[in-house]
CSV table of C-alpha atoms in Angstrom, one decimal:
chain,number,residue,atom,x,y,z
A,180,UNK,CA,14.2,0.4,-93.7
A,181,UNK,CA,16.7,-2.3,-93.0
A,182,UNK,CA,17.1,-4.3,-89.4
A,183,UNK,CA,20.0,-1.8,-88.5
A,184,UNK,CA,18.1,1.6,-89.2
A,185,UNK,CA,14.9,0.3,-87.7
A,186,UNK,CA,16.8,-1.0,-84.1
A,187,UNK,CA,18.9,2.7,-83.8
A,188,UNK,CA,15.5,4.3,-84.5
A,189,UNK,CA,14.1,2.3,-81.8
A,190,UNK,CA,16.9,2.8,-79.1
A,191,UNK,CA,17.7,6.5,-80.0
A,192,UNK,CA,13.7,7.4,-80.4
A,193,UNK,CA,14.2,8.4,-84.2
A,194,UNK,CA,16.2,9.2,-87.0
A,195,UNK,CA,19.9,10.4,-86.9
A,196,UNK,CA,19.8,13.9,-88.8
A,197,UNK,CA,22.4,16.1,-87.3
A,198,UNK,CA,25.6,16.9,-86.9
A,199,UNK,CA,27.7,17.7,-83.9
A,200,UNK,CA,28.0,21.4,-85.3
A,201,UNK,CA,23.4,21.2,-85.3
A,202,UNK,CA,23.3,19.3,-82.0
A,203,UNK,CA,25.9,22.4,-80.2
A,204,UNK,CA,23.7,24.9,-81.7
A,205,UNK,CA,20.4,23.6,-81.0
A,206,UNK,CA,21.0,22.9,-77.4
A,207,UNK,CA,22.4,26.4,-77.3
A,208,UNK,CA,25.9,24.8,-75.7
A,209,UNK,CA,29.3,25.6,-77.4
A,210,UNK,CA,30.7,22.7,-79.5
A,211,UNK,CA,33.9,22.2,-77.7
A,212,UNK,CA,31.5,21.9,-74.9
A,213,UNK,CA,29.5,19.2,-75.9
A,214,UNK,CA,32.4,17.4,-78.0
A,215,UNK,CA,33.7,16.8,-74.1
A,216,UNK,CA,30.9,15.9,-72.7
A,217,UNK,CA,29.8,13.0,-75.7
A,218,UNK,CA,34.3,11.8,-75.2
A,219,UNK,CA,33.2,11.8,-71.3
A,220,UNK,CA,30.3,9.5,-71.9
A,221,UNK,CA,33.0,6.8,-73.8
A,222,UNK,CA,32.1,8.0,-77.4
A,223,UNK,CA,34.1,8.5,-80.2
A,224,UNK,CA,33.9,11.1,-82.2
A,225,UNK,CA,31.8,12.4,-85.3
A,226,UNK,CA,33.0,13.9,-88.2
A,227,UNK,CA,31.8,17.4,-88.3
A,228,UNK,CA,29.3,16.6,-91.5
A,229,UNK,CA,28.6,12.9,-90.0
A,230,UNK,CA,24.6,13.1,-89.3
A,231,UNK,CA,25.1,10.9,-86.4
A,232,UNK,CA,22.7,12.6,-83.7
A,233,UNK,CA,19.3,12.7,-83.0
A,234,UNK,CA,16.2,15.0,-81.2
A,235,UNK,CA,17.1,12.7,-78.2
A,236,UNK,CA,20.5,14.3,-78.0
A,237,UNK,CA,19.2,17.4,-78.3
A,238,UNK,CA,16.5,17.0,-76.0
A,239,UNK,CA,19.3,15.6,-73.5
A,240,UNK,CA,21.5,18.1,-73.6
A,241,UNK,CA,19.0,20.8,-72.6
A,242,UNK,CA,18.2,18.6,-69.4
A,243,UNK,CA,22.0,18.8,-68.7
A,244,UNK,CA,21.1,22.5,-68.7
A,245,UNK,CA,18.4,22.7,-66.9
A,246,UNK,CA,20.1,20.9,-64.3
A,247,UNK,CA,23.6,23.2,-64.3
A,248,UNK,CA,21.4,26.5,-64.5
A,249,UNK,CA,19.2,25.2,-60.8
A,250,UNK,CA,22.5,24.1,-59.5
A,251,UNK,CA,21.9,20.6,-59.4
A,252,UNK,CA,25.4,19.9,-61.3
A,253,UNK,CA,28.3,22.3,-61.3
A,254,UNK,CA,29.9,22.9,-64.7
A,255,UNK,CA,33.1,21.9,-63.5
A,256,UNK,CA,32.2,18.6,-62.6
A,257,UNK,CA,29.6,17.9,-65.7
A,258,UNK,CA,32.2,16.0,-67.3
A,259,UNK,CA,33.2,14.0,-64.3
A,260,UNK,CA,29.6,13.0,-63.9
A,261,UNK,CA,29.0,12.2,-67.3
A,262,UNK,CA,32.1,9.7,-67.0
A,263,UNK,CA,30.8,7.9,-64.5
A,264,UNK,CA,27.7,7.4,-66.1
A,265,UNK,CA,29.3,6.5,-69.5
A,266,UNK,CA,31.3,3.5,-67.9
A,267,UNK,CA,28.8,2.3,-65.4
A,268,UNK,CA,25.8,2.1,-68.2
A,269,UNK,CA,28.3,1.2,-71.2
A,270,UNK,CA,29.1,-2.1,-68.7
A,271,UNK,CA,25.2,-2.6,-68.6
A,272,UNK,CA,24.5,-2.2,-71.8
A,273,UNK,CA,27.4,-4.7,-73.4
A,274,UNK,CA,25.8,-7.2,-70.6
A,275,UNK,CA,22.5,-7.0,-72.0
A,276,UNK,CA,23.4,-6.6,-75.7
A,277,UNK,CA,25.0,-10.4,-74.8
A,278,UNK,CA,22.4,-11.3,-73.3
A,279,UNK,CA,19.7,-10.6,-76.2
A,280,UNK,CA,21.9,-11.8,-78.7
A,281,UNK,CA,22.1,-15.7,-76.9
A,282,UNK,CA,18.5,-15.5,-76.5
A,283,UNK,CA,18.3,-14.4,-79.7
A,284,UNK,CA,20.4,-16.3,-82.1
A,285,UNK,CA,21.0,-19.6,-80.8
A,286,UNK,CA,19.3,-23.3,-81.3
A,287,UNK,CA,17.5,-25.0,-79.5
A,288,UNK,CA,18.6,-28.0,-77.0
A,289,UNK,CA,18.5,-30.5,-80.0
A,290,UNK,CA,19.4,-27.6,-82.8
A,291,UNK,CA,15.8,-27.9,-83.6
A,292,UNK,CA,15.4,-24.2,-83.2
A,293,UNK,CA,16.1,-22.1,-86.1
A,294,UNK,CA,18.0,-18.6,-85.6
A,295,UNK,CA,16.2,-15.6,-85.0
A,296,UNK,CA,15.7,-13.3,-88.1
A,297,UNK,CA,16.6,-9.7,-87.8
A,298,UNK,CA,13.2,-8.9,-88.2
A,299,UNK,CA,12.3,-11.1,-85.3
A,300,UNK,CA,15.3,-9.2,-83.6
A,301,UNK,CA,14.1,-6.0,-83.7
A,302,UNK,CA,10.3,-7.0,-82.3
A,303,UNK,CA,12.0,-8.6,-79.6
A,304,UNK,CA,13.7,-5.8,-78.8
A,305,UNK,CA,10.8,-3.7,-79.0
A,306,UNK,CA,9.0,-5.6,-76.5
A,307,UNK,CA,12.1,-6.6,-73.9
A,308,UNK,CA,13.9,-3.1,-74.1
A,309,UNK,CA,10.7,-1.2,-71.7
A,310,UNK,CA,10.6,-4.0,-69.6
A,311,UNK,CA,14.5,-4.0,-68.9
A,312,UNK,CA,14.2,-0.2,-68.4
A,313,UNK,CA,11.4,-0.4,-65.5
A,314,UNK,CA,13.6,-2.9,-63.9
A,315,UNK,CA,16.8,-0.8,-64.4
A,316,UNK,CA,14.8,2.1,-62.9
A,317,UNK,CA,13.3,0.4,-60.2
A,318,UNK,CA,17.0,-1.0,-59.1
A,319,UNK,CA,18.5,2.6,-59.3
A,320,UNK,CA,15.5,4.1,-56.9
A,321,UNK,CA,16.2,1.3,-54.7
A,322,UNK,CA,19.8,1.8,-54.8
A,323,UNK,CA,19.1,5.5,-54.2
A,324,UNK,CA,16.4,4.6,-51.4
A,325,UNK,CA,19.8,2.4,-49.9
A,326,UNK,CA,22.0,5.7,-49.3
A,327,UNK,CA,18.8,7.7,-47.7
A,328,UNK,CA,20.8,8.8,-44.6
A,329,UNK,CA,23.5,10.2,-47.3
A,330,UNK,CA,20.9,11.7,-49.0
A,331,UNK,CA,19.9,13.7,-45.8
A,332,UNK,CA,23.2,14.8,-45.0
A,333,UNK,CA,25.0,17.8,-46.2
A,334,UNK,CA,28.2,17.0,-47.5
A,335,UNK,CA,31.0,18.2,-50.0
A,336,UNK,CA,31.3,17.0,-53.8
A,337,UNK,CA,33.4,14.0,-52.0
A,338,UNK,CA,32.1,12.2,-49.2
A,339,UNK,CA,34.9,10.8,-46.9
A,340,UNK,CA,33.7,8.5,-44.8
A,341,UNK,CA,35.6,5.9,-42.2
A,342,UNK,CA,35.3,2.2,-44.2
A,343,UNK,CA,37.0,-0.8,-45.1
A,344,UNK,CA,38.3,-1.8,-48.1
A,345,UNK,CA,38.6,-5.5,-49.5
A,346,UNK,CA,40.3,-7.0,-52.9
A,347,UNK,CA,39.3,-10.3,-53.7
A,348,UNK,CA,41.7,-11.9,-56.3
A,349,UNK,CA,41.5,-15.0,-57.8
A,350,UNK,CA,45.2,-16.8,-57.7
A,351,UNK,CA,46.8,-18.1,-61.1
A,352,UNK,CA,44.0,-16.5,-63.2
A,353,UNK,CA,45.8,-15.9,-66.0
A,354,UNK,CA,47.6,-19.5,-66.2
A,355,UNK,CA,44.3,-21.2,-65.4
A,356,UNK,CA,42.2,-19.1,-68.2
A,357,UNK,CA,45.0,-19.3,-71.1
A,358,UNK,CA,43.3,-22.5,-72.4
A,359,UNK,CA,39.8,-21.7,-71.7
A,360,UNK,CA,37.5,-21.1,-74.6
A,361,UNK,CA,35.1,-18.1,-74.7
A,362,UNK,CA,32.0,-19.9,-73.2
A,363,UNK,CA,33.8,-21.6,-70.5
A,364,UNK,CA,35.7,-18.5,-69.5
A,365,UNK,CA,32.6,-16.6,-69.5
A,366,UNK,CA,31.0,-19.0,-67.6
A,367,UNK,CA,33.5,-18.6,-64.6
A,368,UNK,CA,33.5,-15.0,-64.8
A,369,UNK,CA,30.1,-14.8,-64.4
A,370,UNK,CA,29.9,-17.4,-61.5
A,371,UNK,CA,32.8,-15.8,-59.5
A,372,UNK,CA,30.9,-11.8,-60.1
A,373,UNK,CA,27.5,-13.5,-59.2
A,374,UNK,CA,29.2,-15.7,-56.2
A,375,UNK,CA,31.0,-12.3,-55.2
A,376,UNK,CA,28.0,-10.1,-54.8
A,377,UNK,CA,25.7,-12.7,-53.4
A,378,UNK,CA,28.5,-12.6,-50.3
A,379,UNK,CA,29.1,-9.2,-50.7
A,380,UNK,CA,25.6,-8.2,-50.2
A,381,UNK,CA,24.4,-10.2,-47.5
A,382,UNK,CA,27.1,-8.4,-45.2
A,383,UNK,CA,25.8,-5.1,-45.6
A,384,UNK,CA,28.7,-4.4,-48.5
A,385,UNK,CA,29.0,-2.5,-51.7
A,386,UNK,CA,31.0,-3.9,-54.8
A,387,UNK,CA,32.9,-1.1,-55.9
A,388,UNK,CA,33.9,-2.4,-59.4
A,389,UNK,CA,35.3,-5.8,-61.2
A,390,UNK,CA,37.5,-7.4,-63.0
A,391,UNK,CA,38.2,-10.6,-65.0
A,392,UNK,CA,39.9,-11.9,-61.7
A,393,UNK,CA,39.4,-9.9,-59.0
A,394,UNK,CA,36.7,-7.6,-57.5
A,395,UNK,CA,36.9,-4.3,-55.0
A,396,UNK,CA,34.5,-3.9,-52.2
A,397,UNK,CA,33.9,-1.9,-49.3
A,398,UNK,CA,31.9,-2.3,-45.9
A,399,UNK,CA,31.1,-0.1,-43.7
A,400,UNK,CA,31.9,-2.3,-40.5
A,401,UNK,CA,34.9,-3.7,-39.9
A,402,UNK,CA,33.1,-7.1,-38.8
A,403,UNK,CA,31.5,-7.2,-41.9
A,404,UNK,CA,34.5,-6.7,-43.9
A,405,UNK,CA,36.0,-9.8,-42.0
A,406,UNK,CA,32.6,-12.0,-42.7
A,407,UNK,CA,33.1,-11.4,-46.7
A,408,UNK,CA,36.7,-12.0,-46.4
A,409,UNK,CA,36.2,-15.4,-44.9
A,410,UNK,CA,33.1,-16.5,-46.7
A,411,UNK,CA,34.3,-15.5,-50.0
A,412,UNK,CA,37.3,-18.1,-50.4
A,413,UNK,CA,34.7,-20.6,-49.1
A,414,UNK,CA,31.8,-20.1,-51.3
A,415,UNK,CA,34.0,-19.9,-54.0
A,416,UNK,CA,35.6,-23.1,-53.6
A,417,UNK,CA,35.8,-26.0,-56.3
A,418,UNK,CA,38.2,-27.9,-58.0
A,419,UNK,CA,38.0,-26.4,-60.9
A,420,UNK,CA,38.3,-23.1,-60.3
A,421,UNK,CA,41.4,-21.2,-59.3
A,422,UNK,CA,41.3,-20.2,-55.1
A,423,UNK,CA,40.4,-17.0,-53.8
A,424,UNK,CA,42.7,-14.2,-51.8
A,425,UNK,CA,41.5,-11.6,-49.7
A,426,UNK,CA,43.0,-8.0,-48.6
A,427,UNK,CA,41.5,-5.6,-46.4
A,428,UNK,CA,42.3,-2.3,-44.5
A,429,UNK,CA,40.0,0.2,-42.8
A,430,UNK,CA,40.1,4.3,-42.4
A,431,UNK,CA,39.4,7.4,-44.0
A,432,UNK,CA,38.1,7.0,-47.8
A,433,UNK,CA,36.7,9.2,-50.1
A,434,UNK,CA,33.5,8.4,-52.5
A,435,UNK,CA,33.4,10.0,-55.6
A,436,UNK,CA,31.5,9.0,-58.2
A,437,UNK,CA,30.8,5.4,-57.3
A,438,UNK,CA,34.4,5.1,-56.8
A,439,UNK,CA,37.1,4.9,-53.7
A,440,UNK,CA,40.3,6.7,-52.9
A,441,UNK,CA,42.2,6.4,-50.4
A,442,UNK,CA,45.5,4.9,-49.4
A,443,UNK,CA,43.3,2.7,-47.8
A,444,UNK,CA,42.9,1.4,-51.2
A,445,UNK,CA,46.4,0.4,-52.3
A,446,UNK,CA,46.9,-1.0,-48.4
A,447,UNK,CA,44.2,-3.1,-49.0
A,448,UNK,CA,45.8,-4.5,-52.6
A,449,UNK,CA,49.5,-4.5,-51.4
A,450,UNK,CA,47.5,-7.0,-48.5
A,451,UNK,CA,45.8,-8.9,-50.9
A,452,UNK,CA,49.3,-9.6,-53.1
A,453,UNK,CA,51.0,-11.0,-50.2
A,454,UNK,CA,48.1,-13.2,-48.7
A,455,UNK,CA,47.9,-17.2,-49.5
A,456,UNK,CA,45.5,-18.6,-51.4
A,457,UNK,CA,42.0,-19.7,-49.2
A,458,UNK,CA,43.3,-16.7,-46.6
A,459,UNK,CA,42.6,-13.3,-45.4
A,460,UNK,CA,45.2,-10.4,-44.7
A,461,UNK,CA,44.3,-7.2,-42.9
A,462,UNK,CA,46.0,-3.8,-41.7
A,463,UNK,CA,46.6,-3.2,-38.0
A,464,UNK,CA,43.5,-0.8,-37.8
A,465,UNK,CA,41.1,-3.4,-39.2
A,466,UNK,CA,42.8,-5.9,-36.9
A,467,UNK,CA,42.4,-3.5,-34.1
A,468,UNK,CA,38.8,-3.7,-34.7
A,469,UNK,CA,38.2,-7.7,-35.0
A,470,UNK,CA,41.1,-8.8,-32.6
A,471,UNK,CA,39.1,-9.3,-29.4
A,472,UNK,CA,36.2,-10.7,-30.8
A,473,UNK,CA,35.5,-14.4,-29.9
A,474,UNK,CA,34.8,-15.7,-33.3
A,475,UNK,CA,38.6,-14.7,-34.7
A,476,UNK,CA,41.6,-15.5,-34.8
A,477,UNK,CA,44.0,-12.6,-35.1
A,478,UNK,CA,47.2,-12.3,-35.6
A,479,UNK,CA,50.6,-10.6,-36.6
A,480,UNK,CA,53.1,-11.6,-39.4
A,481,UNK,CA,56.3,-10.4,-39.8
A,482,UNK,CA,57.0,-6.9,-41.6
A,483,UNK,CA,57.1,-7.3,-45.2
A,484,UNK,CA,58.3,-4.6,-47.5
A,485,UNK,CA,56.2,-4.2,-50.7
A,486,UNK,CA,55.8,-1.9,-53.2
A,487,UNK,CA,55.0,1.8,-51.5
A,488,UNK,CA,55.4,0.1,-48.1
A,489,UNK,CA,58.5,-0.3,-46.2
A,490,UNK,CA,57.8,-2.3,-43.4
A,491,UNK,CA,54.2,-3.1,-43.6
A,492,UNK,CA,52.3,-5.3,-40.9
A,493,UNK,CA,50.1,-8.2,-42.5
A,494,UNK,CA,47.4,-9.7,-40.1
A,495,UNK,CA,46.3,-13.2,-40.3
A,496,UNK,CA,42.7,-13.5,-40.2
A,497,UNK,CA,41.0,-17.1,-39.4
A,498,UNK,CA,37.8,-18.3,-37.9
A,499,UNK,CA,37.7,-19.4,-34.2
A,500,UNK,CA,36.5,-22.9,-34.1
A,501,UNK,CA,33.8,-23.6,-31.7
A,502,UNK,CA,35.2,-24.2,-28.2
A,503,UNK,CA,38.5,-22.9,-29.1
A,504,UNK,CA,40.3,-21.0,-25.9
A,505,UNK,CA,40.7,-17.1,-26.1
A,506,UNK,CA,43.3,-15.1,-28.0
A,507,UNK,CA,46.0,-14.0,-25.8
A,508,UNK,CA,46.5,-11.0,-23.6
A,509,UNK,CA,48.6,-9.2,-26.6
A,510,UNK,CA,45.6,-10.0,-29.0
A,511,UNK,CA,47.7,-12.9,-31.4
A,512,UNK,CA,47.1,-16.5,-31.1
A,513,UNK,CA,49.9,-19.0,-29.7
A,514,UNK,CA,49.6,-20.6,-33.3
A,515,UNK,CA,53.2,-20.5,-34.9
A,516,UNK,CA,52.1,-22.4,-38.5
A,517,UNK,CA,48.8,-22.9,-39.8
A,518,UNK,CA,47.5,-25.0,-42.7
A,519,UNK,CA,47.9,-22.3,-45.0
A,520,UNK,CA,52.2,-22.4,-45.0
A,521,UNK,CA,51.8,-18.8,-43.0
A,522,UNK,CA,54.8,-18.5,-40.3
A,523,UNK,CA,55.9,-16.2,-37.5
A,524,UNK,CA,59.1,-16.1,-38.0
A,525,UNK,CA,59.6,-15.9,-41.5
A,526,UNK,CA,56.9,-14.5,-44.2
A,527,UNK,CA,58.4,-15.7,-47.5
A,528,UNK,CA,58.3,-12.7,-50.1
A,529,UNK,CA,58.3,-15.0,-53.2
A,530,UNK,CA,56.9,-18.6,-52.5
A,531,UNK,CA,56.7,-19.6,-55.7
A,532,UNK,CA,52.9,-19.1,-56.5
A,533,UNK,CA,51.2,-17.4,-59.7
A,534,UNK,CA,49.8,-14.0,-58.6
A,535,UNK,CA,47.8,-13.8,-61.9
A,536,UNK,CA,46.4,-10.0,-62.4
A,537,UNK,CA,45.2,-7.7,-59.8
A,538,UNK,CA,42.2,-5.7,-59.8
């Protein structure tokens, strides 16, 4: 048995040895059925005499059933569910593949270190890939132990729930990364994700998802929303790396699936579009929340109009500096210009800077 074989025998607990036609039949499940559900989980598909599944699909599948026949999953939202698996573990597993592989198959400091043979590749696996699994199911309990309180609580297949909603997006990403090679790319992209959900985390939030450039989040307070917005630009801060934006808006979202909807959501991006680089810009009802608190600044911009929004109100947010006197009666500061270029009376539209991608 070559390298190849022996590794899919490992990961897939045997031999593949039946087709998509065996795998329907065997789990008793029709095979448009389970053609949708293997698409949902971000696979392509098998020829209809491609041996390509194993008793670990079966086996699977009649979980899956077991689970729709006590109720625990709805058959109209199997697919859905099996989505949001697919993409979630698919971005775990191409992390860890990476990782594995540079462990793997690199030299040493000096290159005194020869490559890893497949062979060795295969035990390492076998020795790493239980380990990694303990930890991944330890993390998910804990994530699970997290959302108790939701647990406890009866609600329907979408939870809507009163949040904010931030966009971090890194300015000029795309002019800044056009010369980068693979390594030193990467190498940002993973300091920016890890720099992200350190702040993210230690103010009670939840990233959402990520991107190249930009990551979404939510909070639960409107307080804590502010403290990420804020600390992000900060802790992100170098010379060499391209500066940070924030958006963020607060109200009614839906969670679905690890996901968020809302137009809470494209608020919070149209925000994060028009805000400076090093700054924060928030709704009227996140302001609303953070306006009278001591440690802020707050205050209005003019009306923009942006894509979906005709005459929509940015708010500046800044931190107070120690000793600084109180916001005004109408909640804004007496401030007309700040370090950042931002201006009462005019809020330029188009001030030359590169907005790189959004999220």
């Amino acid at each position: 048995m070559d390298a190849r074989a022996a590794l899919e025998q490992l990961l897939l607990d045997g031999p593949r040895r039946y087709t998509r036609l065996q795998v329907a039949a065997l789990a008793g499940m029709a095979p448009e059925r389970t053609q949708r559900l293997w698409r949902a989980l971000g696979f392509p598909d098998a020829a209809d005499d491609d041996p390509a599944f194993t008793d670990a699909d079966v086996a699977v599948l009649g979980v899956l059933s077991t689970l729709i026949d006590s109720g625990f999953v709805g058959p109209e939202t199997e697919a859905s569910i099996a989505r949001a698996m697919g993409q979630s573990l698919s971005r775990l597993a191409d992390w860890q593949t990476d990782m594995l592989a540079d462990a793997l198959f690199r030299a040493g400091a000096h290159g005194d270190r020869p490559d890893a043979t497949a062979a060795e590749a295969v035990e390492a696996a076998r020795t790493l890939l239980p380990r990694l699994r303990e930890v991944q199911d330890y993390v998910w309990r804990r994530h699970l132990a997290a959302n108790a309180d939701r647990l406890l609580t009866v609600t329907a297949p979408g939870d809507r729930r009163q949040l904010a909603v931030g966009f971090a997006d890194l300015v000029g990403y795309t002019s800044r990364t056009r010369g980068m090679g693979g390594r030193e790319l990467g190498v940002m992209v993973e300091d920016f994700e890890s720099i992200a959900a350190e702040v993210i985390a230690r103010h009670h939030g939840r990233v959402v998802k990520t991107v190249g450039d930009g990551v979404l989040f939510t909070a639960g307070s409107a307080l804590d929303a502010v403290e990420i917005g804020l600390q992000l630009p900060v802790a992100w801060a170098a010379d060499d790396r391209p500066p940070l934006r924030v958006g963020a808006a607060y109200g009614a979202v839906l969670t679905r699936l690890g996901d968020v909807y809302s137009p809470v959501v494209n608020l919070a991006s149209r925000l994060t579009s028009l805000a400076r680089p090093g700054t924060m810009l928030v709704d009227r009802d996140l302001a609303d929340h953070v306006r009278q608190h001591p440690a802020y600044r707050v205050r209005p911009l003019r009306r923009v109009s942006v894509r979906g929004y005709d005459h929509l109100q940015p708010w500046l947010v800044r931190r107070r500096p120690a000793g600084d006197a109180a916001a005004t009666p109408d909640g804004g500061d007496e401030h007309t210009h700040d370090e950042h270029g931002y201006d009462e009376e005019a809020f330029a539209e188009d001030d030359g800077r590169d907005d790189g991608e959004t999220v």
